Amino acid sequence: MYKLVVLDMDGTLLNSENEVSQENKNALKKVQEVGIKVAIATGRIFTSARFYAEILGIQTPIIACNGALIRNYHDNKVLYSNSIDLEDALKIIEICRKNDIYFHFYDQEKLYVDRQKINYLDTYYWKGRKRINEVIHIEPLDDVVSFITNNNLEILKFVIVDEDREKLETLRKDFNSIQNIEVDKSWYNNLEIMNQGVSKGRAISKLAGVMDIKREEIIAFGDNYNDLSMKDHVAAFVAMGNSEEEVKNKADYLTDSNDQHGVARGIEKLVL
């Protein structure tokens, strides 16, 4: 019997309107009523994940920023944090600026963006995300390098966005030359950069250790490349119907899409 259900957010728990369907809410309520824990494992910033955890009544610590942070939302206790070194952050910024590509980065509480790129963030990247001002504090920076150098910032994740896939693949090679980072992606038009050793899968193992739950007692749901690491740290990995083909091929089970309440369907079939 499973004791922990781990859920990605975008493309998994959330539908295309960035909402949790009533069907998914009902399934998660049933799971928790029988004593099974539910955890969120997302690439999003902690404050965004906390917003949804509160709606769903999830008490389990939140895995945020692709596993760079595990934190309680009820008392804000940090159980695990793995941030990017300043030297590596400066190298990432240098590569982005050299290639004139958009980026932003997170610490535990805020999203930081170059003020000159703020229009891109407002008009494109967050398009369709409702209630965003309630969830994330966005801080535009006039001088990114000076700010992170002088403020000893705990950078948990960089997000690089561009519609040119070939450009992103070229950039990925450039980023991979930085030895102490992990490069992943959660959508066709982005790259996500974390410190070395960071992944959702490793974070699940750390969380399970805290909760005294074994690998064979965990099931996880995801849809994209940054969810694949979960497969090696759980008993069963379930891919959504809207998943990338590589993710579907590596999954233990398939369920319906995020717009067809795939989480609820998977829970009803495999957990309850």
GROMACS .gro file of C-alpha atoms in nm:
model
  272
    1MET     CA    1   0.000   0.000   0.000
    2TYR     CA    2   0.124   0.347  -0.085
    3LYS     CA    3   0.184   0.590   0.200
    4LEU     CA    4   0.289   0.892  -0.007
    5VAL     CA    5   0.158   1.038  -0.335
    6VAL     CA    6   0.394   1.292  -0.495
    7LEU     CA    7   0.255   1.533  -0.753
    8ASP     CA    8   0.415   1.764  -1.005
    9MET     CA    9   0.209   2.080  -1.056
   10ASP     CA   10   0.224   2.223  -1.409
   11GLY     CA   11   0.089   1.979  -1.666
   12THR     CA   12   0.000   1.731  -1.392
   13LEU     CA   13  -0.201   1.849  -1.092
   14LEU     CA   14  -0.297   2.174  -1.267
   15ASN     CA   15  -0.502   2.186  -1.586
   16SER     CA   16  -0.434   2.418  -1.878
   17GLU     CA   17  -0.604   2.701  -1.687
   18ASN     CA   18  -0.361   2.656  -1.397
   19GLU     CA   19  -0.642   2.532  -1.178
   20VAL     CA   20  -0.699   2.213  -0.978
   21SER     CA   21  -1.014   2.044  -1.109
   22GLN     CA   22  -1.287   1.943  -0.869
   23GLU     CA   23  -1.225   1.580  -0.963
   24ASN     CA   24  -0.860   1.611  -0.858
   25LYS     CA   25  -0.958   1.790  -0.538
   26ASN     CA   26  -1.201   1.512  -0.451
   27ALA     CA   27  -0.942   1.239  -0.516
   28LEU     CA   28  -0.680   1.412  -0.302
   29LYS     CA   29  -0.933   1.457  -0.022
   30LYS     CA   30  -1.013   1.084  -0.031
   31VAL     CA   31  -0.646   0.991  -0.025
   32GLN     CA   32  -0.574   1.207   0.277
   33GLU     CA   33  -0.885   1.085   0.459
   34VAL     CA   34  -0.751   0.728   0.453
   35GLY     CA   35  -0.416   0.841   0.593
   36ILE     CA   36  -0.209   0.859   0.275
   37LYS     CA   37   0.015   1.166   0.258
   38VAL     CA   38   0.025   1.395  -0.047
   39ALA     CA   39   0.329   1.603  -0.140
   40ILE     CA   40   0.391   1.861  -0.411
   41ALA     CA   41   0.717   1.839  -0.608
   42THR     CA   42   0.739   2.134  -0.844
   43GLY     CA   43   0.980   2.346  -1.038
   44ARG     CA   44   0.792   2.650  -0.915
   45ILE     CA   45   0.899   2.881  -0.638
   46PHE     CA   46   0.798   2.780  -0.284
   47THR     CA   47   0.541   3.057  -0.242
   48SER     CA   48   0.351   2.945  -0.552
   49ALA     CA   49   0.343   2.582  -0.438
   50ARG     CA   50   0.232   2.691  -0.091
   51PHE     CA   51  -0.066   2.872  -0.242
   52TYR     CA   52  -0.197   2.546  -0.390
   53ALA     CA   53  -0.102   2.333  -0.090
   54GLU     CA   54  -0.317   2.553   0.131
   55ILE     CA   55  -0.612   2.520  -0.108
   56LEU     CA   56  -0.581   2.141  -0.104
   57GLY     CA   57  -0.516   2.101   0.267
   58ILE     CA   58  -0.177   1.939   0.207
   59GLN     CA   59   0.027   1.935   0.529
   60THR     CA   60   0.335   1.757   0.393
   61PRO     CA   61   0.652   1.963   0.335
   62ILE     CA   62   0.677   2.115  -0.013
   63ILE     CA   63   0.946   2.023  -0.265
   64ALA     CA   64   1.010   2.341  -0.467
   65CYS     CA   65   1.252   2.464  -0.735
   66ASN     CA   66   1.297   2.113  -0.881
   67GLY     CA   67   1.417   1.977  -0.548
   68ALA     CA   68   1.649   2.258  -0.442
   69LEU     CA   69   1.424   2.330  -0.144
   70ILE     CA   70   1.213   2.125   0.096
   71ARG     CA   71   1.020   2.345   0.336
   72ASN     CA   72   0.720   2.326   0.567
   73TYR     CA   73   0.459   2.583   0.479
   74HIS     CA   74   0.282   2.591   0.817
   75ASP     CA   75   0.590   2.690   1.018
   76ASN     CA   76   0.835   2.776   0.733
   77LYS     CA   77   1.097   2.536   0.865
   78VAL     CA   78   1.354   2.453   0.596
   79LEU     CA   79   1.429   2.081   0.587
   80TYR     CA   80   1.671   2.097   0.295
   81SER     CA   81   1.822   2.365   0.073
   82ASN     CA   82   2.084   2.344  -0.202
   83SER     CA   83   2.162   2.676  -0.368
   84ILE     CA   84   2.383   2.779  -0.660
   85ASP     CA   85   2.725   2.921  -0.573
   86LEU     CA   86   2.778   3.288  -0.653
   87GLU     CA   87   3.063   3.212  -0.894
   88ASP     CA   88   2.845   2.971  -1.091
   89ALA     CA   89   2.551   3.213  -1.088
   90LEU     CA   90   2.770   3.482  -1.241
   91LYS     CA   91   2.881   3.240  -1.513
   92ILE     CA   92   2.517   3.157  -1.593
   93ILE     CA   93   2.428   3.526  -1.619
   94GLU     CA   94   2.730   3.590  -1.841
   95ILE     CA   95   2.622   3.316  -2.085
   96CYS     CA   96   2.265   3.449  -2.092
   97ARG     CA   97   2.375   3.804  -2.164
   98LYS     CA   98   2.627   3.696  -2.424
   99ASN     CA   99   2.345   3.523  -2.611
  100ASP     CA  100   2.085   3.794  -2.540
  101ILE     CA  101   1.843   3.547  -2.385
  102TYR     CA  102   1.579   3.598  -2.119
  103PHE     CA  103   1.635   3.461  -1.768
  104HIS     CA  104   1.502   3.497  -1.418
  105PHE     CA  105   1.593   3.328  -1.091
  106TYR     CA  106   1.442   3.234  -0.756
  107ASP     CA  107   1.530   3.232  -0.394
  108GLN     CA  108   1.283   3.095  -0.139
  109GLU     CA  109   1.047   3.391  -0.149
  110LYS     CA  110   1.097   3.596  -0.465
  111LEU     CA  111   1.141   3.584  -0.839
  112TYR     CA  112   1.414   3.820  -0.962
  113VAL     CA  113   1.431   3.956  -1.316
  114ASP     CA  114   1.637   4.214  -1.503
  115ARG     CA  115   1.422   4.528  -1.517
  116GLN     CA  116   1.493   4.561  -1.889
  117LYS     CA  117   1.327   4.220  -1.943
  118ILE     CA  118   1.024   4.275  -1.719
  119ASN     CA  119   0.789   4.323  -2.015
  120TYR     CA  120   0.870   3.972  -2.134
  121LEU     CA  121   0.782   3.833  -1.794
  122ASP     CA  122   0.454   4.026  -1.779
  123THR     CA  123   0.327   3.974  -2.131
  124TYR     CA  124   0.449   3.625  -2.217
  125TYR     CA  125   0.591   3.402  -1.950
  126TRP     CA  126   0.308   3.440  -1.698
  127LYS     CA  127   0.035   3.456  -1.963
  128GLY     CA  128  -0.263   3.259  -1.838
  129ARG     CA  129  -0.138   3.223  -1.481
  130LYS     CA  130  -0.416   3.358  -1.264
  131ARG     CA  131  -0.377   3.521  -0.921
  132ILE     CA  132  -0.004   3.546  -0.981
  133ASN     CA  133   0.030   3.863  -0.771
  134GLU     CA  134  -0.109   3.672  -0.474
  135VAL     CA  135   0.144   3.395  -0.516
  136ILE     CA  136   0.480   3.537  -0.618
  137HIS     CA  137   0.668   3.851  -0.528
  138ILE     CA  138   0.850   3.968  -0.842
  139GLU     CA  139   1.148   4.198  -0.790
  140PRO     CA  140   1.288   4.380  -1.098
  141LEU     CA  141   1.661   4.451  -1.072
  142ASP     CA  142   1.850   4.740  -1.228
  143ASP     CA  143   2.186   4.569  -1.187
  144VAL     CA  144   2.154   4.193  -1.148
  145VAL     CA  145   2.523   4.122  -1.094
  146SER     CA  146   2.570   4.388  -0.827
  147PHE     CA  147   2.254   4.280  -0.648
  148ILE     CA  148   2.342   3.913  -0.613
  149THR     CA  149   2.706   3.994  -0.533
  150ASN     CA  150   2.623   4.241  -0.257
  151ASN     CA  151   2.324   4.065  -0.102
  152ASN     CA  152   2.456   3.711  -0.052
  153LEU     CA  153   2.147   3.581  -0.230
  154GLU     CA  154   2.045   3.216  -0.197
  155ILE     CA  155   1.972   3.136  -0.563
  156LEU     CA  156   1.784   2.808  -0.590
  157LYS     CA  157   1.705   2.802  -0.961
  158PHE     CA  158   1.754   2.988  -1.288
  159VAL     CA  159   1.494   2.971  -1.566
  160ILE     CA  160   1.600   3.048  -1.924
  161VAL     CA  161   1.325   3.096  -2.184
  162ASP     CA  162   1.335   3.121  -2.563
  163GLU     CA  163   1.115   3.000  -2.849
  164ASP     CA  164   1.418   2.891  -3.054
  165ARG     CA  165   1.475   2.527  -2.957
  166GLU     CA  166   1.805   2.501  -3.142
  167LYS     CA  167   1.934   2.804  -2.956
  168LEU     CA  168   1.834   2.645  -2.626
  169GLU     CA  169   2.016   2.323  -2.712
  170THR     CA  170   2.329   2.520  -2.799
  171LEU     CA  171   2.299   2.709  -2.473
  172ARG     CA  172   2.255   2.385  -2.285
  173LYS     CA  173   2.599   2.277  -2.404
  174ASP     CA  174   2.742   2.608  -2.284
  175PHE     CA  175   2.580   2.568  -1.944
  176ASN     CA  176   2.702   2.210  -1.916
  177SER     CA  177   3.057   2.345  -1.923
  178ILE     CA  178   2.988   2.477  -1.572
  179GLN     CA  179   3.079   2.177  -1.359
  180ASN     CA  180   2.876   2.237  -1.045
  181ILE     CA  181   2.525   2.273  -1.186
  182GLU     CA  182   2.235   2.061  -1.313
  183VAL     CA  183   2.054   2.157  -1.636
  184ASP     CA  184   1.700   2.032  -1.693
  185LYS     CA  185   1.381   2.146  -1.864
  186SER     CA  186   1.009   2.148  -1.787
  187TRP     CA  187   0.877   2.278  -2.118
  188TYR     CA  188   0.982   2.294  -2.482
  189ASN     CA  189   1.088   2.657  -2.453
  190ASN     CA  190   1.290   2.658  -2.134
  191LEU     CA  191   1.599   2.541  -1.950
  192GLU     CA  192   1.614   2.514  -1.573
  193ILE     CA  193   1.943   2.536  -1.385
  194MET     CA  194   2.001   2.420  -1.029
  195ASN     CA  195   2.302   2.339  -0.816
  196GLN     CA  196   2.476   2.006  -0.864
  197GLY     CA  197   2.289   1.717  -0.706
  198VAL     CA  198   1.948   1.882  -0.720
  199SER     CA  199   1.653   1.689  -0.863
  200LYS     CA  200   1.295   1.612  -0.770
  201GLY     CA  201   1.388   1.248  -0.725
  202ARG     CA  202   1.665   1.314  -0.473
  203ALA     CA  203   1.437   1.552  -0.286
  204ILE     CA  204   1.169   1.282  -0.264
  205SER     CA  205   1.423   1.048  -0.104
  206LYS     CA  206   1.519   1.315   0.148
  207LEU     CA  207   1.155   1.387   0.228
  208ALA     CA  208   1.077   1.016   0.260
  209GLY     CA  209   1.363   0.983   0.507
  210VAL     CA  210   1.219   1.260   0.721
  211MET     CA  211   0.874   1.099   0.706
  212ASP     CA  212   1.006   0.744   0.763
  213ILE     CA  213   0.850   0.623   0.437
  214LYS     CA  214   1.015   0.362   0.216
  215ARG     CA  215   1.067   0.391  -0.158
  216GLU     CA  216   0.824   0.105  -0.225
  217GLU     CA  217   0.553   0.305  -0.046
  218ILE     CA  218   0.571   0.606  -0.281
  219ILE     CA  219   0.393   0.678  -0.610
  220ALA     CA  220   0.463   0.990  -0.820
  221PHE     CA  221   0.284   1.167  -1.105
  222GLY     CA  222   0.454   1.388  -1.366
  223ASP     CA  223   0.453   1.499  -1.727
  224ASN     CA  224   0.786   1.645  -1.830
  225TYR     CA  225   1.161   1.593  -1.840
  226ASN     CA  226   1.225   1.739  -1.495
  227ASP     CA  227   0.991   1.476  -1.351
  228LEU     CA  228   1.186   1.176  -1.481
  229SER     CA  229   1.427   1.178  -1.187
  230MET     CA  230   1.137   1.081  -0.963
  231LYS     CA  231   1.114   0.739  -1.126
  232ASP     CA  232   1.439   0.622  -0.964
  233HIS     CA  233   1.321   0.716  -0.614
  234VAL     CA  234   0.964   0.580  -0.604
  235ALA     CA  235   0.787   0.247  -0.645
  236ALA     CA  236   0.577   0.369  -0.938
  237PHE     CA  237   0.600   0.667  -1.172
  238VAL     CA  238   0.281   0.767  -1.355
  239ALA     CA  239   0.300   0.978  -1.671
  240MET     CA  240   0.016   1.206  -1.772
  241GLY     CA  241  -0.158   1.168  -2.106
  242ASN     CA  242  -0.015   1.505  -2.209
  243SER     CA  243   0.342   1.401  -2.123
  244GLU     CA  244   0.638   1.421  -2.356
  245GLU     CA  245   0.684   1.091  -2.542
  246GLU     CA  246   1.013   1.017  -2.366
  247VAL     CA  247   0.840   1.055  -2.031
  248LYS     CA  248   0.556   0.824  -2.137
  249ASN     CA  249   0.802   0.562  -2.258
  250LYS     CA  250   0.988   0.556  -1.927
  251ALA     CA  251   0.681   0.559  -1.702
  252ASP     CA  252   0.549   0.259  -1.512
  253TYR     CA  253   0.190   0.363  -1.577
  254LEU     CA  254  -0.001   0.608  -1.796
  255THR     CA  255  -0.307   0.808  -1.698
  256ASP     CA  256  -0.532   1.067  -1.864
  257SER     CA  257  -0.417   1.420  -1.944
  258ASN     CA  258  -0.410   1.707  -1.697
  259ASP     CA  259  -0.725   1.845  -1.865
  260GLN     CA  260  -0.900   1.510  -1.818
  261HIS     CA  261  -0.835   1.486  -1.443
  262GLY     CA  262  -0.547   1.242  -1.494
  263VAL     CA  263  -0.432   1.266  -1.133
  264ALA     CA  264  -0.777   1.167  -1.006
  265ARG     CA  265  -0.800   0.882  -1.256
  266GLY     CA  266  -0.458   0.750  -1.159
  267ILE     CA  267  -0.529   0.773  -0.788
  268GLU     CA  268  -0.861   0.592  -0.827
  269LYS     CA  269  -0.697   0.314  -1.027
  270LEU     CA  270  -0.364   0.272  -0.849
  271VAL     CA  271  -0.393   0.412  -0.497
  272LEU     CA  272  -0.745   0.391  -0.355
   0.00000   0.00000   0.00000
